[in-house]
Amino acid sequence: MATTVTEPGLERVERLGRIWVEPRGVLGWLTTTDHKRIGLLYFFTTLAFFGAGGIEALLMRTQLAQPNEKVLSPETYDQLMTMHGVTMIFLFVIPMTTGAFGNYLIPLMIGARDMAFPRMNALSYWLFLASGLFMYASVFMHVAPNAGWFDYVPLALKEFNPGRNIDFYALGLIFNAVSSTAAAINFIVTIFKLRAPGMSINRMPLFCFAMLAVSLSQIFALPSLTIDLVYLEL
């Protein structure tokens, strides 16, 4: 007579499997906390913003193709120049390297199942997406930021820019800075605490060292930038 032998801890493993499973379809992507899916969300979102930034660049170059072109008004040109810079720096380069490649590769490289704080990881992505959508909403409302991607003074002062353009710039970057700060904390804790047994700091891949250095620099730089943006908004 055959007997069934239950492996020790099998029931616990099954319970954990039910906890980690995610819904299928669109709902699964919207509620995911899996680092691979979040990395892919970052990747395709940043590609979309990259396309928008490329269109802005083409419009600017079309305006500059010949003297006295009338493709863009002076105000629209300033807005496109600002949005192009903001898009390429804050909505493409930084989130592509840290959000897309970092989220997807870091846990795999150090032997971790996921990031240290999966829900914080998801929050970072949605804050990043909100910042981009918020700033691009200003384009359709004809109040896009227009003082340069670095918010140059005196162009950003109320005497020269009395509209709501700078408000959209400041609020959008506040969301973006909070997102990057949360992501940096997540990367630092993940790299220091979730490495596989036997993987010392000296044995980590070079990409992990690069992400650790970037995250440490963000921890020091972004809180002060966020406070500055809050004061700018006030």
PDB file of C-alpha atoms in Angstrom:
ATOM      1  CA  MET A   1       0.000   0.000   0.000  1.00  0.00           C
ATOM      2  CA  ALA A   2       1.523   3.310  -1.081  1.00  0.00           C
ATOM      3  CA  THR A   3       1.808   6.129   1.394  1.00  0.00           C
ATOM      4  CA  THR A   4       2.095   9.822   0.629  1.00  0.00           C
ATOM      5  CA  VAL A   5       4.938  11.589   2.367  1.00  0.00           C
ATOM      6  CA  THR A   6       4.527  15.317   2.912  1.00  0.00           C
ATOM      7  CA  GLU A   7       7.766  17.242   2.712  1.00  0.00           C
ATOM      8  CA  PRO A   8       8.543  19.337   5.784  1.00  0.00           C
ATOM      9  CA  GLY A   9       7.483  22.914   5.254  1.00  0.00           C
ATOM     10  CA  LEU A  10       5.641  22.205   2.001  1.00  0.00           C
ATOM     11  CA  GLU A  11       2.435  23.704   3.328  1.00  0.00           C
ATOM     12  CA  ARG A  12       4.305  26.834   4.368  1.00  0.00           C
ATOM     13  CA  VAL A  13       5.836  27.121   0.906  1.00  0.00           C
ATOM     14  CA  GLU A  14       2.389  26.837  -0.679  1.00  0.00           C
ATOM     15  CA  ARG A  15       1.049  29.570   1.595  1.00  0.00           C
ATOM     16  CA  LEU A  16       3.933  31.831   0.652  1.00  0.00           C
ATOM     17  CA  GLY A  17       3.257  31.079  -3.010  1.00  0.00           C
ATOM     18  CA  ARG A  18      -0.347  32.211  -2.619  1.00  0.00           C
ATOM     19  CA  ILE A  19       0.846  35.412  -0.952  1.00  0.00           C
ATOM     20  CA  TRP A  20       3.333  36.253  -3.720  1.00  0.00           C
ATOM     21  CA  VAL A  21       1.028  35.422  -6.629  1.00  0.00           C
ATOM     22  CA  GLU A  22      -0.312  38.434  -8.552  1.00  0.00           C
ATOM     23  CA  PRO A  23      -3.527  38.909 -10.538  1.00  0.00           C
ATOM     24  CA  ARG A  24      -3.389  38.330 -14.270  1.00  0.00           C
ATOM     25  CA  GLY A  25      -3.886  40.905 -16.964  1.00  0.00           C
ATOM     26  CA  VAL A  26      -3.938  44.668 -16.579  1.00  0.00           C
ATOM     27  CA  LEU A  27      -4.852  44.505 -12.893  1.00  0.00           C
ATOM     28  CA  GLY A  28      -1.713  42.515 -12.230  1.00  0.00           C
ATOM     29  CA  TRP A  29       0.450  45.197 -13.832  1.00  0.00           C
ATOM     30  CA  LEU A  30      -1.340  48.006 -12.001  1.00  0.00           C
ATOM     31  CA  THR A  31      -0.960  46.362  -8.587  1.00  0.00           C
ATOM     32  CA  THR A  32       2.386  44.629  -9.059  1.00  0.00           C
ATOM     33  CA  THR A  33       5.198  44.785  -6.527  1.00  0.00           C
ATOM     34  CA  ASP A  34       7.492  42.476  -8.506  1.00  0.00           C
ATOM     35  CA  HIS A  35      10.825  44.118  -9.274  1.00  0.00           C
ATOM     36  CA  LYS A  36      10.930  42.757 -12.838  1.00  0.00           C
ATOM     37  CA  ARG A  37       7.502  44.086 -13.730  1.00  0.00           C
ATOM     38  CA  ILE A  38       8.242  47.448 -12.124  1.00  0.00           C
ATOM     39  CA  GLY A  39      11.499  47.596 -14.066  1.00  0.00           C
ATOM     40  CA  LEU A  40       9.589  46.964 -17.294  1.00  0.00           C
ATOM     41  CA  LEU A  41       7.031  49.625 -16.364  1.00  0.00           C
ATOM     42  CA  TYR A  42       9.869  52.093 -15.866  1.00  0.00           C
ATOM     43  CA  PHE A  43      11.419  51.029 -19.174  1.00  0.00           C
ATOM     44  CA  PHE A  44       8.358  51.512 -21.365  1.00  0.00           C
ATOM     45  CA  THR A  45       7.243  54.672 -19.542  1.00  0.00           C
ATOM     46  CA  THR A  46      10.627  56.318 -19.978  1.00  0.00           C
ATOM     47  CA  LEU A  47      10.626  55.324 -23.656  1.00  0.00           C
ATOM     48  CA  ALA A  48       7.281  57.103 -24.047  1.00  0.00           C
ATOM     49  CA  PHE A  49       8.660  60.242 -22.408  1.00  0.00           C
ATOM     50  CA  PHE A  50      11.775  59.928 -24.580  1.00  0.00           C
ATOM     51  CA  GLY A  51       9.556  59.985 -27.651  1.00  0.00           C
ATOM     52  CA  ALA A  52       7.786  63.100 -26.373  1.00  0.00           C
ATOM     53  CA  GLY A  53      11.125  64.786 -25.719  1.00  0.00           C
ATOM     54  CA  GLY A  54      12.282  63.874 -29.212  1.00  0.00           C
ATOM     55  CA  ILE A  55       9.195  65.456 -30.765  1.00  0.00           C
ATOM     56  CA  GLU A  56       9.883  68.637 -28.787  1.00  0.00           C
ATOM     57  CA  ALA A  57      13.468  68.672 -30.061  1.00  0.00           C
ATOM     58  CA  LEU A  58      12.302  68.249 -33.667  1.00  0.00           C
ATOM     59  CA  LEU A  59       9.879  71.151 -33.319  1.00  0.00           C
ATOM     60  CA  MET A  60      12.624  73.382 -31.930  1.00  0.00           C
ATOM     61  CA  ARG A  61      15.047  72.442 -34.701  1.00  0.00           C
ATOM     62  CA  THR A  62      12.330  73.076 -37.282  1.00  0.00           C
ATOM     63  CA  GLN A  63      11.868  76.561 -35.862  1.00  0.00           C
ATOM     64  CA  LEU A  64      15.633  77.172 -36.079  1.00  0.00           C
ATOM     65  CA  ALA A  65      16.045  75.640 -39.544  1.00  0.00           C
ATOM     66  CA  GLN A  66      15.715  78.989 -41.316  1.00  0.00           C
ATOM     67  CA  PRO A  67      15.695  82.618 -40.193  1.00  0.00           C
ATOM     68  CA  ASN A  68      12.353  84.154 -39.263  1.00  0.00           C
ATOM     69  CA  GLU A  69      10.463  80.850 -39.179  1.00  0.00           C
ATOM     70  CA  LYS A  70       6.946  81.077 -37.734  1.00  0.00           C
ATOM     71  CA  VAL A  71       6.486  77.448 -36.681  1.00  0.00           C
ATOM     72  CA  LEU A  72       6.514  78.309 -32.972  1.00  0.00           C
ATOM     73  CA  SER A  73       5.736  81.472 -31.071  1.00  0.00           C
ATOM     74  CA  PRO A  74       8.426  82.756 -28.674  1.00  0.00           C
ATOM     75  CA  GLU A  75       6.417  81.621 -25.642  1.00  0.00           C
ATOM     76  CA  THR A  76       5.811  78.157 -27.095  1.00  0.00           C
ATOM     77  CA  TYR A  77       9.489  77.816 -27.962  1.00  0.00           C
ATOM     78  CA  ASP A  78      10.492  78.606 -24.363  1.00  0.00           C
ATOM     79  CA  GLN A  79       8.002  76.031 -23.093  1.00  0.00           C
ATOM     80  CA  LEU A  80       9.220  73.322 -25.466  1.00  0.00           C
ATOM     81  CA  MET A  81      12.859  74.025 -24.631  1.00  0.00           C
ATOM     82  CA  THR A  82      12.123  73.714 -20.914  1.00  0.00           C
ATOM     83  CA  MET A  83      10.007  70.589 -21.263  1.00  0.00           C
ATOM     84  CA  HIS A  84      12.614  68.961 -23.502  1.00  0.00           C
ATOM     85  CA  GLY A  85      15.325  69.459 -20.870  1.00  0.00           C
ATOM     86  CA  VAL A  86      13.102  68.333 -18.000  1.00  0.00           C
ATOM     87  CA  THR A  87      12.002  65.274 -19.963  1.00  0.00           C
ATOM     88  CA  MET A  88      15.465  64.110 -20.951  1.00  0.00           C
ATOM     89  CA  ILE A  89      17.003  64.569 -17.495  1.00  0.00           C
ATOM     90  CA  PHE A  90      14.226  63.799 -15.012  1.00  0.00           C
ATOM     91  CA  LEU A  91      11.878  61.620 -17.070  1.00  0.00           C
ATOM     92  CA  PHE A  92      14.293  59.607 -19.212  1.00  0.00           C
ATOM     93  CA  VAL A  93      17.989  59.410 -18.267  1.00  0.00           C
ATOM     94  CA  ILE A  94      17.672  59.077 -14.477  1.00  0.00           C
ATOM     95  CA  PRO A  95      14.616  56.766 -14.354  1.00  0.00           C
ATOM     96  CA  MET A  96      15.907  54.638 -17.226  1.00  0.00           C
ATOM     97  CA  THR A  97      19.230  53.882 -15.524  1.00  0.00           C
ATOM     98  CA  THR A  98      18.032  53.571 -11.936  1.00  0.00           C
ATOM     99  CA  GLY A  99      14.360  52.696 -12.282  1.00  0.00           C
ATOM    100  CA  ALA A 100      14.405  50.370 -15.283  1.00  0.00           C
ATOM    101  CA  PHE A 101      17.821  48.693 -15.266  1.00  0.00           C
ATOM    102  CA  GLY A 102      18.355  49.010 -11.513  1.00  0.00           C
ATOM    103  CA  ASN A 103      15.018  47.501 -10.528  1.00  0.00           C
ATOM    104  CA  TYR A 104      15.274  44.657 -12.992  1.00  0.00           C
ATOM    105  CA  LEU A 105      18.924  43.699 -12.488  1.00  0.00           C
ATOM    106  CA  ILE A 106      19.971  44.464  -8.906  1.00  0.00           C
ATOM    107  CA  PRO A 107      17.960  41.689  -7.156  1.00  0.00           C
ATOM    108  CA  LEU A 108      19.046  39.192  -9.814  1.00  0.00           C
ATOM    109  CA  MET A 109      22.709  40.137  -9.466  1.00  0.00           C
ATOM    110  CA  ILE A 110      22.840  39.872  -5.678  1.00  0.00           C
ATOM    111  CA  GLY A 111      20.637  36.777  -5.403  1.00  0.00           C
ATOM    112  CA  ALA A 112      17.620  38.458  -3.785  1.00  0.00           C
ATOM    113  CA  ARG A 113      14.027  37.489  -4.454  1.00  0.00           C
ATOM    114  CA  ASP A 114      12.891  41.103  -4.699  1.00  0.00           C
ATOM    115  CA  MET A 115      13.734  44.579  -3.502  1.00  0.00           C
ATOM    116  CA  ALA A 116      13.854  45.184   0.241  1.00  0.00           C
ATOM    117  CA  PHE A 117      10.622  47.218   0.194  1.00  0.00           C
ATOM    118  CA  PRO A 118       8.440  46.034  -2.715  1.00  0.00           C
ATOM    119  CA  ARG A 119       5.521  48.366  -1.988  1.00  0.00           C
ATOM    120  CA  MET A 120       7.850  51.347  -1.694  1.00  0.00           C
ATOM    121  CA  ASN A 121       9.276  50.264  -5.027  1.00  0.00           C
ATOM    122  CA  ALA A 122       5.817  50.383  -6.605  1.00  0.00           C
ATOM    123  CA  LEU A 123       5.136  53.740  -4.937  1.00  0.00           C
ATOM    124  CA  SER A 124       8.331  55.135  -6.462  1.00  0.00           C
ATOM    125  CA  TYR A 125       7.158  54.205  -9.944  1.00  0.00           C
ATOM    126  CA  TRP A 126       3.683  55.668  -9.574  1.00  0.00           C
ATOM    127  CA  LEU A 127       5.081  58.909  -8.143  1.00  0.00           C
ATOM    128  CA  PHE A 128       7.446  59.095 -11.112  1.00  0.00           C
ATOM    129  CA  LEU A 129       4.571  58.533 -13.537  1.00  0.00           C
ATOM    130  CA  ALA A 130       2.448  61.130 -11.729  1.00  0.00           C
ATOM    131  CA  SER A 131       5.238  63.698 -11.969  1.00  0.00           C
ATOM    132  CA  GLY A 132       5.577  63.190 -15.717  1.00  0.00           C
ATOM    133  CA  LEU A 133       1.845  63.269 -16.410  1.00  0.00           C
ATOM    134  CA  PHE A 134       1.427  66.325 -14.201  1.00  0.00           C
ATOM    135  CA  MET A 135       4.105  68.296 -16.037  1.00  0.00           C
ATOM    136  CA  TYR A 136       2.831  67.251 -19.461  1.00  0.00           C
ATOM    137  CA  ALA A 137      -0.711  68.190 -18.472  1.00  0.00           C
ATOM    138  CA  SER A 138       0.581  71.759 -18.300  1.00  0.00           C
ATOM    139  CA  VAL A 139       1.456  71.568 -22.013  1.00  0.00           C
ATOM    140  CA  PHE A 140      -2.186  70.983 -22.954  1.00  0.00           C
ATOM    141  CA  MET A 141      -3.252  73.753 -20.548  1.00  0.00           C
ATOM    142  CA  HIS A 142      -0.797  76.175 -22.237  1.00  0.00           C
ATOM    143  CA  VAL A 143       1.010  76.859 -18.942  1.00  0.00           C
ATOM    144  CA  ALA A 144       4.036  74.598 -19.398  1.00  0.00           C
ATOM    145  CA  PRO A 145       7.264  75.531 -17.571  1.00  0.00           C
ATOM    146  CA  ASN A 146       9.099  78.171 -19.570  1.00  0.00           C
ATOM    147  CA  ALA A 147      12.158  79.271 -17.554  1.00  0.00           C
ATOM    148  CA  GLY A 148      14.580  76.590 -18.711  1.00  0.00           C
ATOM    149  CA  TRP A 149      14.969  73.057 -17.396  1.00  0.00           C
ATOM    150  CA  PHE A 150      17.113  74.411 -14.527  1.00  0.00           C
ATOM    151  CA  ASP A 151      14.503  77.103 -13.739  1.00  0.00           C
ATOM    152  CA  TYR A 152      16.841  79.970 -14.490  1.00  0.00           C
ATOM    153  CA  VAL A 153      16.680  83.217 -12.533  1.00  0.00           C
ATOM    154  CA  PRO A 154      15.565  85.923 -13.292  1.00  0.00           C
ATOM    155  CA  LEU A 155      13.298  84.197 -15.837  1.00  0.00           C
ATOM    156  CA  ALA A 156      11.593  82.267 -13.025  1.00  0.00           C
ATOM    157  CA  LEU A 157      10.891  85.301 -10.824  1.00  0.00           C
ATOM    158  CA  LYS A 158       7.299  86.467 -10.458  1.00  0.00           C
ATOM    159  CA  GLU A 159       8.160  89.840 -11.976  1.00  0.00           C
ATOM    160  CA  PHE A 160       9.034  88.151 -15.268  1.00  0.00           C
ATOM    161  CA  ASN A 161       6.894  85.008 -15.006  1.00  0.00           C
ATOM    162  CA  PRO A 162       3.601  85.808 -13.244  1.00  0.00           C
ATOM    163  CA  GLY A 163       1.684  82.780 -14.552  1.00  0.00           C
ATOM    164  CA  ARG A 164       1.327  79.241 -13.209  1.00  0.00           C
ATOM    165  CA  ASN A 165       4.140  77.839 -15.349  1.00  0.00           C
ATOM    166  CA  ILE A 166       6.683  77.575 -12.534  1.00  0.00           C
ATOM    167  CA  ASP A 167       4.082  76.009 -10.214  1.00  0.00           C
ATOM    168  CA  PHE A 168       3.752  73.033 -12.558  1.00  0.00           C
ATOM    169  CA  TYR A 169       7.543  72.784 -12.738  1.00  0.00           C
ATOM    170  CA  ALA A 170       7.975  72.821  -8.953  1.00  0.00           C
ATOM    171  CA  LEU A 171       5.132  70.423  -8.127  1.00  0.00           C
ATOM    172  CA  GLY A 172       6.143  67.983 -10.845  1.00  0.00           C
ATOM    173  CA  LEU A 173       9.741  67.857  -9.663  1.00  0.00           C
ATOM    174  CA  ILE A 174       8.636  67.472  -6.032  1.00  0.00           C
ATOM    175  CA  PHE A 175       6.871  64.235  -6.994  1.00  0.00           C
ATOM    176  CA  ASN A 176       9.916  63.199  -9.008  1.00  0.00           C
ATOM    177  CA  ALA A 177      12.369  63.932  -6.189  1.00  0.00           C
ATOM    178  CA  VAL A 178      10.304  62.027  -3.614  1.00  0.00           C
ATOM    179  CA  SER A 179      10.139  59.088  -6.026  1.00  0.00           C
ATOM    180  CA  SER A 180      13.909  59.092  -6.546  1.00  0.00           C
ATOM    181  CA  THR A 181      14.592  59.412  -2.806  1.00  0.00           C
ATOM    182  CA  ALA A 182      12.373  56.431  -1.995  1.00  0.00           C
ATOM    183  CA  ALA A 183      14.024  54.405  -4.764  1.00  0.00           C
ATOM    184  CA  ALA A 184      17.498  55.304  -3.478  1.00  0.00           C
ATOM    185  CA  ILE A 185      16.623  54.134   0.048  1.00  0.00           C
ATOM    186  CA  ASN A 186      15.288  50.894  -1.403  1.00  0.00           C
ATOM    187  CA  PHE A 187      18.452  50.233  -3.406  1.00  0.00           C
ATOM    188  CA  ILE A 188      20.764  50.933  -0.470  1.00  0.00           C
ATOM    189  CA  VAL A 189      18.886  48.623   1.908  1.00  0.00           C
ATOM    190  CA  THR A 190      18.580  45.918  -0.749  1.00  0.00           C
ATOM    191  CA  ILE A 191      22.291  45.936  -1.582  1.00  0.00           C
ATOM    192  CA  PHE A 192      23.445  45.977   2.032  1.00  0.00           C
ATOM    193  CA  LYS A 193      20.934  43.527   3.539  1.00  0.00           C
ATOM    194  CA  LEU A 194      19.728  41.098   0.848  1.00  0.00           C
ATOM    195  CA  ARG A 195      22.934  39.863  -0.764  1.00  0.00           C
ATOM    196  CA  ALA A 196      23.229  36.102  -1.202  1.00  0.00           C
ATOM    197  CA  PRO A 197      25.290  34.186   1.390  1.00  0.00           C
ATOM    198  CA  GLY A 198      28.966  34.455   0.550  1.00  0.00           C
ATOM    199  CA  MET A 199      28.598  37.597  -1.556  1.00  0.00           C
ATOM    200  CA  SER A 200      30.599  40.244   0.249  1.00  0.00           C
ATOM    201  CA  ILE A 201      30.706  43.869  -0.812  1.00  0.00           C
ATOM    202  CA  ASN A 202      33.981  43.214  -2.626  1.00  0.00           C
ATOM    203  CA  ARG A 203      32.382  40.422  -4.672  1.00  0.00           C
ATOM    204  CA  MET A 204      29.436  42.404  -5.952  1.00  0.00           C
ATOM    205  CA  PRO A 205      29.134  43.112  -9.685  1.00  0.00           C
ATOM    206  CA  LEU A 206      30.343  46.514 -10.804  1.00  0.00           C
ATOM    207  CA  PHE A 207      26.813  47.574 -11.747  1.00  0.00           C
ATOM    208  CA  CYS A 208      25.730  47.082  -8.129  1.00  0.00           C
ATOM    209  CA  PHE A 209      28.589  49.317  -6.974  1.00  0.00           C
ATOM    210  CA  ALA A 210      27.487  51.955  -9.487  1.00  0.00           C
ATOM    211  CA  MET A 211      23.875  51.817  -8.297  1.00  0.00           C
ATOM    212  CA  LEU A 212      25.004  52.010  -4.675  1.00  0.00           C
ATOM    213  CA  ALA A 213      27.103  55.112  -5.409  1.00  0.00           C
ATOM    214  CA  VAL A 214      24.248  56.751  -7.315  1.00  0.00           C
ATOM    215  CA  SER A 215      21.764  55.971  -4.531  1.00  0.00           C
ATOM    216  CA  LEU A 216      24.053  57.385  -1.835  1.00  0.00           C
ATOM    217  CA  SER A 217      24.510  60.591  -3.829  1.00  0.00           C
ATOM    218  CA  GLN A 218      20.740  60.871  -4.294  1.00  0.00           C
ATOM    219  CA  ILE A 219      20.171  60.477  -0.558  1.00  0.00           C
ATOM    220  CA  PHE A 220      22.432  63.472   0.085  1.00  0.00           C
ATOM    221  CA  ALA A 221      21.249  65.649  -2.814  1.00  0.00           C
ATOM    222  CA  LEU A 222      17.523  65.108  -3.288  1.00  0.00           C
ATOM    223  CA  PRO A 223      16.124  66.022   0.170  1.00  0.00           C
ATOM    224  CA  SER A 224      17.627  69.513  -0.065  1.00  0.00           C
ATOM    225  CA  LEU A 225      16.368  69.831  -3.650  1.00  0.00           C
ATOM    226  CA  THR A 226      12.879  68.800  -2.533  1.00  0.00           C
ATOM    227  CA  ILE A 227      12.860  71.408   0.237  1.00  0.00           C
ATOM    228  CA  ASP A 228      14.033  74.059  -2.233  1.00  0.00           C
ATOM    229  CA  LEU A 229      11.208  73.138  -4.590  1.00  0.00           C
ATOM    230  CA  VAL A 230       8.667  73.371  -1.761  1.00  0.00           C
ATOM    231  CA  TYR A 231       9.876  76.886  -0.931  1.00  0.00           C
ATOM    232  CA  LEU A 232       9.809  77.756  -4.630  1.00  0.00           C
ATOM    233  CA  GLU A 233       6.203  76.598  -4.817  1.00  0.00           C
ATOM    234  CA  LEU A 234       5.233  78.603  -1.737  1.00  0.00           C
TER     235      LEU A 234
END
